CSV table of C-alpha atoms in Angstrom, one decimal:
chain,number,residue,atom,x,y,z
J,20,UNK,CA,0.0,0.0,0.1
J,21,UNK,CA,1.1,3.4,-0.6
J,22,UNK,CA,-0.4,6.6,1.3
J,23,UNK,CA,2.0,9.3,0.2
J,24,UNK,CA,0.7,12.1,-1.8
J,25,UNK,CA,2.3,15.2,-3.6
J,26,UNK,CA,3.0,17.6,-1.0
J,27,UNK,CA,0.3,20.4,-0.9
J,28,UNK,CA,2.5,22.8,1.1
J,29,UNK,CA,6.0,22.8,2.4
J,30,UNK,CA,8.0,25.2,4.4
J,31,UNK,CA,4.9,27.0,5.4
J,32,UNK,CA,4.1,27.9,1.6
J,33,UNK,CA,1.8,26.3,-0.9
J,34,UNK,CA,3.6,23.8,-3.3
J,35,UNK,CA,3.4,24.7,-6.9
J,36,UNK,CA,4.7,22.9,-9.9
J,37,UNK,CA,7.3,24.9,-11.8
J,38,UNK,CA,6.0,23.5,-15.1
J,39,UNK,CA,2.4,24.5,-14.3
J,40,UNK,CA,3.3,27.9,-13.1
J,41,UNK,CA,4.9,29.0,-16.3
J,42,UNK,CA,2.1,28.8,-18.6
J,43,UNK,CA,-0.5,31.5,-18.8
J,44,UNK,CA,-1.1,34.2,-16.1
J,45,UNK,CA,1.4,35.6,-13.8
J,46,UNK,CA,4.0,33.6,-12.2
J,47,UNK,CA,4.2,33.6,-8.2
J,48,UNK,CA,6.9,35.5,-6.7
J,49,UNK,CA,9.8,33.5,-6.0
J,50,UNK,CA,9.3,33.5,-2.3
J,51,UNK,CA,5.5,33.1,-2.3
J,52,UNK,CA,5.5,29.4,-2.9
J,53,UNK,CA,7.4,26.1,-2.4
J,54,UNK,CA,8.6,25.3,-6.0
J,55,UNK,CA,8.3,21.6,-7.3
J,56,UNK,CA,10.7,20.9,-9.9
J,57,UNK,CA,10.3,17.6,-11.6
J,58,UNK,CA,10.2,15.8,-15.0
J,59,UNK,CA,8.1,13.1,-16.6
J,60,UNK,CA,10.1,10.3,-18.4
J,61,UNK,CA,6.9,8.7,-19.5
J,62,UNK,CA,5.6,11.8,-21.2
J,63,UNK,CA,7.1,12.7,-24.6
J,64,UNK,CA,6.1,16.4,-23.9
J,65,UNK,CA,8.1,16.6,-20.8
J,66,UNK,CA,10.7,14.0,-21.1
J,67,UNK,CA,13.8,16.1,-20.7
J,68,UNK,CA,17.0,15.7,-18.3
J,69,UNK,CA,16.2,17.2,-14.7
J,70,UNK,CA,19.4,19.3,-15.3
J,71,UNK,CA,17.6,21.0,-18.1
J,72,UNK,CA,14.4,21.5,-16.1
J,73,UNK,CA,16.3,22.8,-13.0
J,74,UNK,CA,18.4,25.4,-15.3
J,75,UNK,CA,15.0,26.5,-16.8
J,76,UNK,CA,13.7,27.1,-13.2
J,77,UNK,CA,16.9,29.0,-12.2
J,78,UNK,CA,16.5,31.2,-15.3
J,79,UNK,CA,12.9,31.9,-14.9
J,80,UNK,CA,12.4,32.4,-11.2
J,81,UNK,CA,14.8,34.6,-9.1
J,82,UNK,CA,16.7,32.0,-7.3
J,83,UNK,CA,17.8,34.5,-4.7
J,84,UNK,CA,14.2,34.9,-3.5
J,85,UNK,CA,13.4,30.9,-3.4
J,86,UNK,CA,12.8,30.0,0.1
J,87,UNK,CA,11.6,26.4,-0.5
J,88,UNK,CA,12.4,23.8,-3.1
J,89,UNK,CA,10.8,20.5,-3.6
J,90,UNK,CA,12.7,17.9,-5.6
J,91,UNK,CA,10.0,15.9,-7.5
J,92,UNK,CA,10.7,13.1,-10.1
J,93,UNK,CA,14.1,13.5,-11.6
J,94,UNK,CA,13.9,10.4,-14.3
J,95,UNK,CA,13.4,6.8,-14.1
J,96,UNK,CA,13.2,6.8,-10.3
J,97,UNK,CA,14.3,3.1,-9.9
J,98,UNK,CA,17.2,3.6,-12.1
J,99,UNK,CA,18.7,7.1,-11.3
J,100,UNK,CA,19.3,7.9,-7.7
J,101,UNK,CA,18.8,11.3,-6.0
J,102,UNK,CA,22.4,12.3,-6.3
J,103,UNK,CA,21.5,13.7,-9.7
J,104,UNK,CA,19.3,16.5,-8.5
J,105,UNK,CA,21.2,16.9,-5.3
J,106,UNK,CA,24.6,17.7,-6.9
J,107,UNK,CA,22.7,20.1,-9.2
J,108,UNK,CA,20.9,21.9,-6.4
J,109,UNK,CA,24.4,22.1,-4.3
J,110,UNK,CA,26.2,23.6,-7.5
J,111,UNK,CA,23.5,26.4,-7.2
J,112,UNK,CA,24.2,27.5,-3.6
J,113,UNK,CA,25.5,30.9,-4.8
J,114,UNK,CA,22.3,31.5,-6.4
J,115,UNK,CA,19.8,29.9,-3.8
J,116,UNK,CA,20.8,32.3,-1.2
J,117,UNK,CA,17.4,32.4,0.6
J,118,UNK,CA,16.8,28.7,0.7
J,119,UNK,CA,15.3,27.5,4.2
J,120,UNK,CA,13.5,24.3,3.1
J,121,UNK,CA,14.2,21.3,0.8
J,122,UNK,CA,12.3,18.0,0.3
J,123,UNK,CA,13.9,15.2,-1.9
J,124,UNK,CA,11.7,12.7,-3.7
J,125,UNK,CA,8.0,14.2,-3.9
J,126,UNK,CA,6.7,11.3,-6.0
J,127,UNK,CA,3.4,9.7,-6.0
J,128,UNK,CA,2.6,6.0,-6.6
J,129,UNK,CA,1.8,6.7,-10.4
J,130,UNK,CA,5.4,7.9,-10.4
J,131,UNK,CA,7.3,5.4,-8.5
J,132,UNK,CA,6.0,3.1,-5.5
J,133,UNK,CA,7.9,4.4,-2.3
J,134,UNK,CA,10.4,1.6,-2.3
J,135,UNK,CA,11.3,2.3,-6.0
J,136,UNK,CA,12.6,5.6,-5.1
J,137,UNK,CA,16.4,5.4,-5.4
J,138,UNK,CA,17.9,7.8,-2.6
J,139,UNK,CA,21.6,8.8,-1.8
J,140,UNK,CA,23.4,10.5,0.9
J,141,UNK,CA,20.9,13.4,1.4
J,142,UNK,CA,23.0,15.0,4.0
J,143,UNK,CA,25.1,16.7,1.4
J,144,UNK,CA,22.3,19.2,1.1
J,145,UNK,CA,22.3,20.0,4.9
J,146,UNK,CA,26.1,20.6,4.7
J,147,UNK,CA,25.6,22.8,1.6
J,148,UNK,CA,22.9,25.0,3.0
J,149,UNK,CA,23.5,25.8,6.7
J,150,UNK,CA,20.4,28.3,6.8
J,151,UNK,CA,18.0,25.5,6.2
J,152,UNK,CA,15.0,25.1,8.8
J,153,UNK,CA,13.1,22.3,7.3
J,154,UNK,CA,14.2,19.2,5.5
J,155,UNK,CA,12.3,16.0,4.3
J,156,UNK,CA,12.9,13.1,2.2
J,157,UNK,CA,10.8,10.3,0.8
J,158,UNK,CA,12.0,6.9,-0.1
J,159,UNK,CA,14.4,4.6,2.0
J,160,UNK,CA,16.1,2.5,-0.7
J,161,UNK,CA,19.8,3.4,-1.0
J,162,UNK,CA,19.2,6.2,1.6
J,163,UNK,CA,22.2,7.3,3.4
J,164,UNK,CA,22.2,9.6,6.4
J,165,UNK,CA,25.5,9.5,8.3
J,166,UNK,CA,25.6,11.6,11.6
J,167,UNK,CA,25.6,15.1,10.7
J,168,UNK,CA,25.5,18.5,12.4
J,169,UNK,CA,23.2,21.4,11.5
J,170,UNK,CA,22.5,24.4,13.8
J,171,UNK,CA,19.4,25.8,12.4
J,172,UNK,CA,17.3,22.7,11.4
J,173,UNK,CA,14.0,22.9,13.2
J,174,UNK,CA,12.0,20.0,11.3
J,175,UNK,CA,13.2,16.7,9.8
J,176,UNK,CA,11.1,14.3,8.1
J,177,UNK,CA,12.1,10.9,6.7
J,178,UNK,CA,9.2,9.0,4.8
J,179,UNK,CA,9.7,5.3,3.9
J,180,UNK,CA,8.0,1.9,3.4
J,181,UNK,CA,11.0,0.5,5.3
J,182,UNK,CA,13.7,2.7,6.9
J,183,UNK,CA,17.0,1.0,7.4
J,184,UNK,CA,18.3,1.1,11.0
J,185,UNK,CA,21.5,2.7,9.6
J,186,UNK,CA,19.5,5.8,8.7
J,187,UNK,CA,17.8,5.9,12.0
J,188,UNK,CA,20.9,5.5,14.0
J,189,UNK,CA,22.5,8.4,11.6
J,190,UNK,CA,19.6,10.7,12.6
J,191,UNK,CA,19.7,10.1,16.1
J,192,UNK,CA,23.5,10.4,16.3
J,193,UNK,CA,23.2,13.9,14.6
J,194,UNK,CA,23.7,17.1,16.3
J,195,UNK,CA,20.6,19.1,15.6
J,196,UNK,CA,20.2,21.5,18.6
J,197,UNK,CA,17.4,23.6,17.1
J,198,UNK,CA,15.3,20.4,16.0
J,199,UNK,CA,11.7,20.9,17.0
J,200,UNK,CA,9.9,18.3,14.8
J,201,UNK,CA,11.1,14.7,14.0
J,202,UNK,CA,9.0,12.5,11.9
J,203,UNK,CA,10.0,9.1,11.0
J,204,UNK,CA,8.2,6.4,8.9
J,205,UNK,CA,9.7,3.3,10.1
J,206,UNK,CA,8.0,0.9,7.7
J,207,UNK,CA,8.2,-2.8,7.5
J,208,UNK,CA,11.0,-5.6,7.6
J,209,UNK,CA,10.0,-6.8,4.1
J,210,UNK,CA,11.3,-3.4,2.7
J,211,UNK,CA,14.4,-3.1,4.8
J,212,UNK,CA,12.7,-1.6,7.9
J,213,UNK,CA,14.8,-3.3,10.4
J,214,UNK,CA,14.6,-0.6,13.2
J,215,UNK,CA,13.8,-2.0,16.7
J,216,UNK,CA,12.7,-0.3,19.7
J,217,UNK,CA,16.1,-0.6,21.4
J,218,UNK,CA,17.5,1.5,18.4
J,219,UNK,CA,15.4,4.4,19.5
J,220,UNK,CA,16.7,4.6,23.0
J,221,UNK,CA,18.8,7.7,22.6
J,222,UNK,CA,15.7,9.5,21.5
J,223,UNK,CA,13.2,8.0,23.9
J,224,UNK,CA,15.6,8.7,26.8
J,225,UNK,CA,15.3,12.5,26.1
J,226,UNK,CA,19.1,12.8,25.6
J,227,UNK,CA,18.8,14.0,21.9
J,228,UNK,CA,17.2,17.1,20.6
J,229,UNK,CA,16.6,19.1,23.5
J,230,UNK,CA,14.0,21.4,21.9
J,231,UNK,CA,11.9,18.5,20.4
J,232,UNK,CA,8.1,19.4,20.6
J,233,UNK,CA,6.7,16.9,17.9
J,234,UNK,CA,7.6,13.4,17.8
J,235,UNK,CA,6.4,11.1,14.8
J,236,UNK,CA,7.2,7.4,15.1
J,237,UNK,CA,4.9,6.3,12.2
J,238,UNK,CA,4.1,3.5,9.7
J,239,UNK,CA,5.6,0.9,11.7
J,240,UNK,CA,4.8,-2.8,12.0
J,241,UNK,CA,6.2,-2.6,15.7
J,242,UNK,CA,3.7,0.3,16.7
J,243,UNK,CA,2.6,-1.5,19.8
J,244,UNK,CA,6.2,-2.1,21.0
J,245,UNK,CA,6.8,1.6,20.3
J,246,UNK,CA,3.8,2.8,22.1
J,247,UNK,CA,4.6,0.5,25.1
J,248,UNK,CA,8.1,2.1,25.2
J,249,UNK,CA,6.7,5.5,25.1
J,250,UNK,CA,4.7,5.0,28.1
J,251,UNK,CA,7.6,5.5,30.3
J,252,UNK,CA,10.0,7.5,27.8
J,253,UNK,CA,11.3,10.6,29.3
J,254,UNK,CA,11.0,12.4,26.1
J,255,UNK,CA,7.3,12.3,26.1
J,256,UNK,CA,7.1,15.0,28.9
J,257,UNK,CA,8.4,17.8,26.9
J,258,UNK,CA,6.2,16.9,23.7
J,259,UNK,CA,3.2,18.8,22.5
J,260,UNK,CA,2.4,16.5,19.6
J,261,UNK,CA,2.7,12.6,19.6
J,262,UNK,CA,2.1,10.9,16.2
J,263,UNK,CA,1.9,7.2,16.1
J,264,UNK,CA,-0.3,6.9,13.0
J,265,UNK,CA,-0.2,4.8,9.8
J,266,UNK,CA,1.1,1.7,11.7
J,267,UNK,CA,-0.3,-1.4,13.2
J,268,UNK,CA,-1.4,0.0,16.5
J,269,UNK,CA,-4.0,-2.1,18.2
J,270,UNK,CA,-5.6,-2.3,21.8
J,271,UNK,CA,-2.4,-3.5,23.4
J,272,UNK,CA,-0.4,-0.6,22.4
J,273,UNK,CA,-3.1,1.9,23.4
J,274,UNK,CA,-3.7,0.3,26.7
J,275,UNK,CA,0.0,0.5,27.4
J,276,UNK,CA,0.0,4.3,26.6
J,277,UNK,CA,-3.0,4.9,28.8
J,278,UNK,CA,-1.4,3.0,31.7
J,279,UNK,CA,1.9,4.7,31.5
J,280,UNK,CA,2.9,8.3,32.3
J,281,UNK,CA,0.3,11.1,31.9
J,282,UNK,CA,-0.5,12.3,28.3
J,283,UNK,CA,-2.7,15.1,29.3
J,284,UNK,CA,-0.2,17.7,28.4
J,285,UNK,CA,-0.3,17.0,24.9
J,286,UNK,CA,-2.0,19.3,22.4
J,287,UNK,CA,-2.4,16.4,20.0
J,288,UNK,CA,-2.2,12.5,19.9
J,289,UNK,CA,-2.4,11.2,16.4
J,290,UNK,CA,-3.4,7.6,16.1
J,291,UNK,CA,-5.1,7.5,12.7
J,292,UNK,CA,-4.9,4.4,10.6
J,293,UNK,CA,-5.0,1.9,13.6
J,294,UNK,CA,-6.6,-1.3,14.5
J,295,UNK,CA,-8.2,-0.3,18.0
J,296,UNK,CA,-11.6,-1.8,18.9
J,297,UNK,CA,-14.6,0.6,19.4
J,298,UNK,CA,-14.3,0.2,23.4
J,299,UNK,CA,-10.7,1.1,23.4
J,300,UNK,CA,-11.3,4.1,21.1
J,301,UNK,CA,-13.9,5.3,23.7
J,302,UNK,CA,-11.3,4.8,26.6
J,303,UNK,CA,-8.6,6.8,24.9
J,304,UNK,CA,-11.0,9.6,24.0
J,305,UNK,CA,-12.4,9.7,27.6
J,306,UNK,CA,-8.9,9.6,29.2
J,307,UNK,CA,-7.6,12.6,26.9
J,308,UNK,CA,-10.2,14.7,25.5
J,309,UNK,CA,-11.6,16.2,28.6
J,310,UNK,CA,-8.1,17.6,29.3
J,311,UNK,CA,-8.0,19.4,25.9
J,312,UNK,CA,-6.0,16.8,23.9
J,313,UNK,CA,-7.1,16.5,20.2
J,314,UNK,CA,-7.2,12.7,19.5
J,315,UNK,CA,-7.2,11.7,15.9
J,316,UNK,CA,-8.7,8.1,15.8
J,317,UNK,CA,-9.9,8.1,12.1
J,318,UNK,CA,-9.2,5.3,9.8
J,319,UNK,CA,-10.0,2.2,11.8
J,320,UNK,CA,-9.0,-0.9,10.1
J,321,UNK,CA,-9.7,-4.7,10.2
J,322,UNK,CA,-6.8,-7.2,9.8
J,323,UNK,CA,-6.5,-8.9,6.3
J,324,UNK,CA,-8.4,-12.2,6.1
J,325,UNK,CA,-9.5,-12.3,9.5
J,326,UNK,CA,-5.8,-13.2,10.7
J,327,UNK,CA,-5.9,-11.1,13.8
J,328,UNK,CA,-2.6,-9.3,14.8
J,329,UNK,CA,-0.9,-11.2,11.8
J,330,UNK,CA,-3.2,-9.4,9.5
J,331,UNK,CA,-2.5,-5.9,10.5
J,332,UNK,CA,-0.7,-3.7,8.1
J,333,UNK,CA,1.0,-0.3,7.8
J,334,UNK,CA,-0.5,2.4,5.5
J,335,UNK,CA,2.7,2.6,3.4
J,336,UNK,CA,5.0,-0.4,2.4
J,337,UNK,CA,5.8,-1.2,-1.1
């Protein structure tokens, strides 16, 4: 299954396709939108190298005013990895002087399933743009994220159908003192999602990222185990938002959360796409909503084929 859609906004700005913005009417100001630059290798009218499309972008939009850049499809996603567009963006650092937000791999299922998106060492962008405050990446295949340092990054998102543990360890070993939002789609073991709860210990202990306010540990086939660990994790006390959505969460994990440390300080508890029963949904709401916590329990699912726990599934895998 694949639940990711094209970004509708990024960096606090509405997302706009550069190709669509060039035809008819006035083009948005460079700093008014998040610009998606992409090509379509399956459309004869738009089949051109990403390098040409990006050069056209830099020549048509004032690059010094661009605040948010979305790297969309750069070619045959399962043949060319993201180093192709990343290197081109890095080569334009002297022109993209106001860049604050970058997302790598904004592809939908019609373009490439999430596990077909070939990534690379995306931290090269963080090194090249020290003023970035928001960074995101979609696709775990070939993804490399060695421990890095960045003083200004406030939001980091990594979306995958299977997130390799080496990537998770690289993120958690990074020095990101300004980080306020961390969103990790851990995925399933069938697609290299081999992170275990023990690998999250530096994060759950509260030893990492002292300014963290939003934590998303999402889309996991071990969502119940993660919930149980969070029930006593020191990091939870300083969060405003906890997101455990898109995974295999059932009554077991929800009960562990409720029986652990208080969650009434949260603004939001996001559990959408879950496998809770009706009575457990009501128990969660009754425990938290009277305290002003917004609880998202939408998208209740039933296990495939009546197989119980074994039939639970994440929202995004292949």
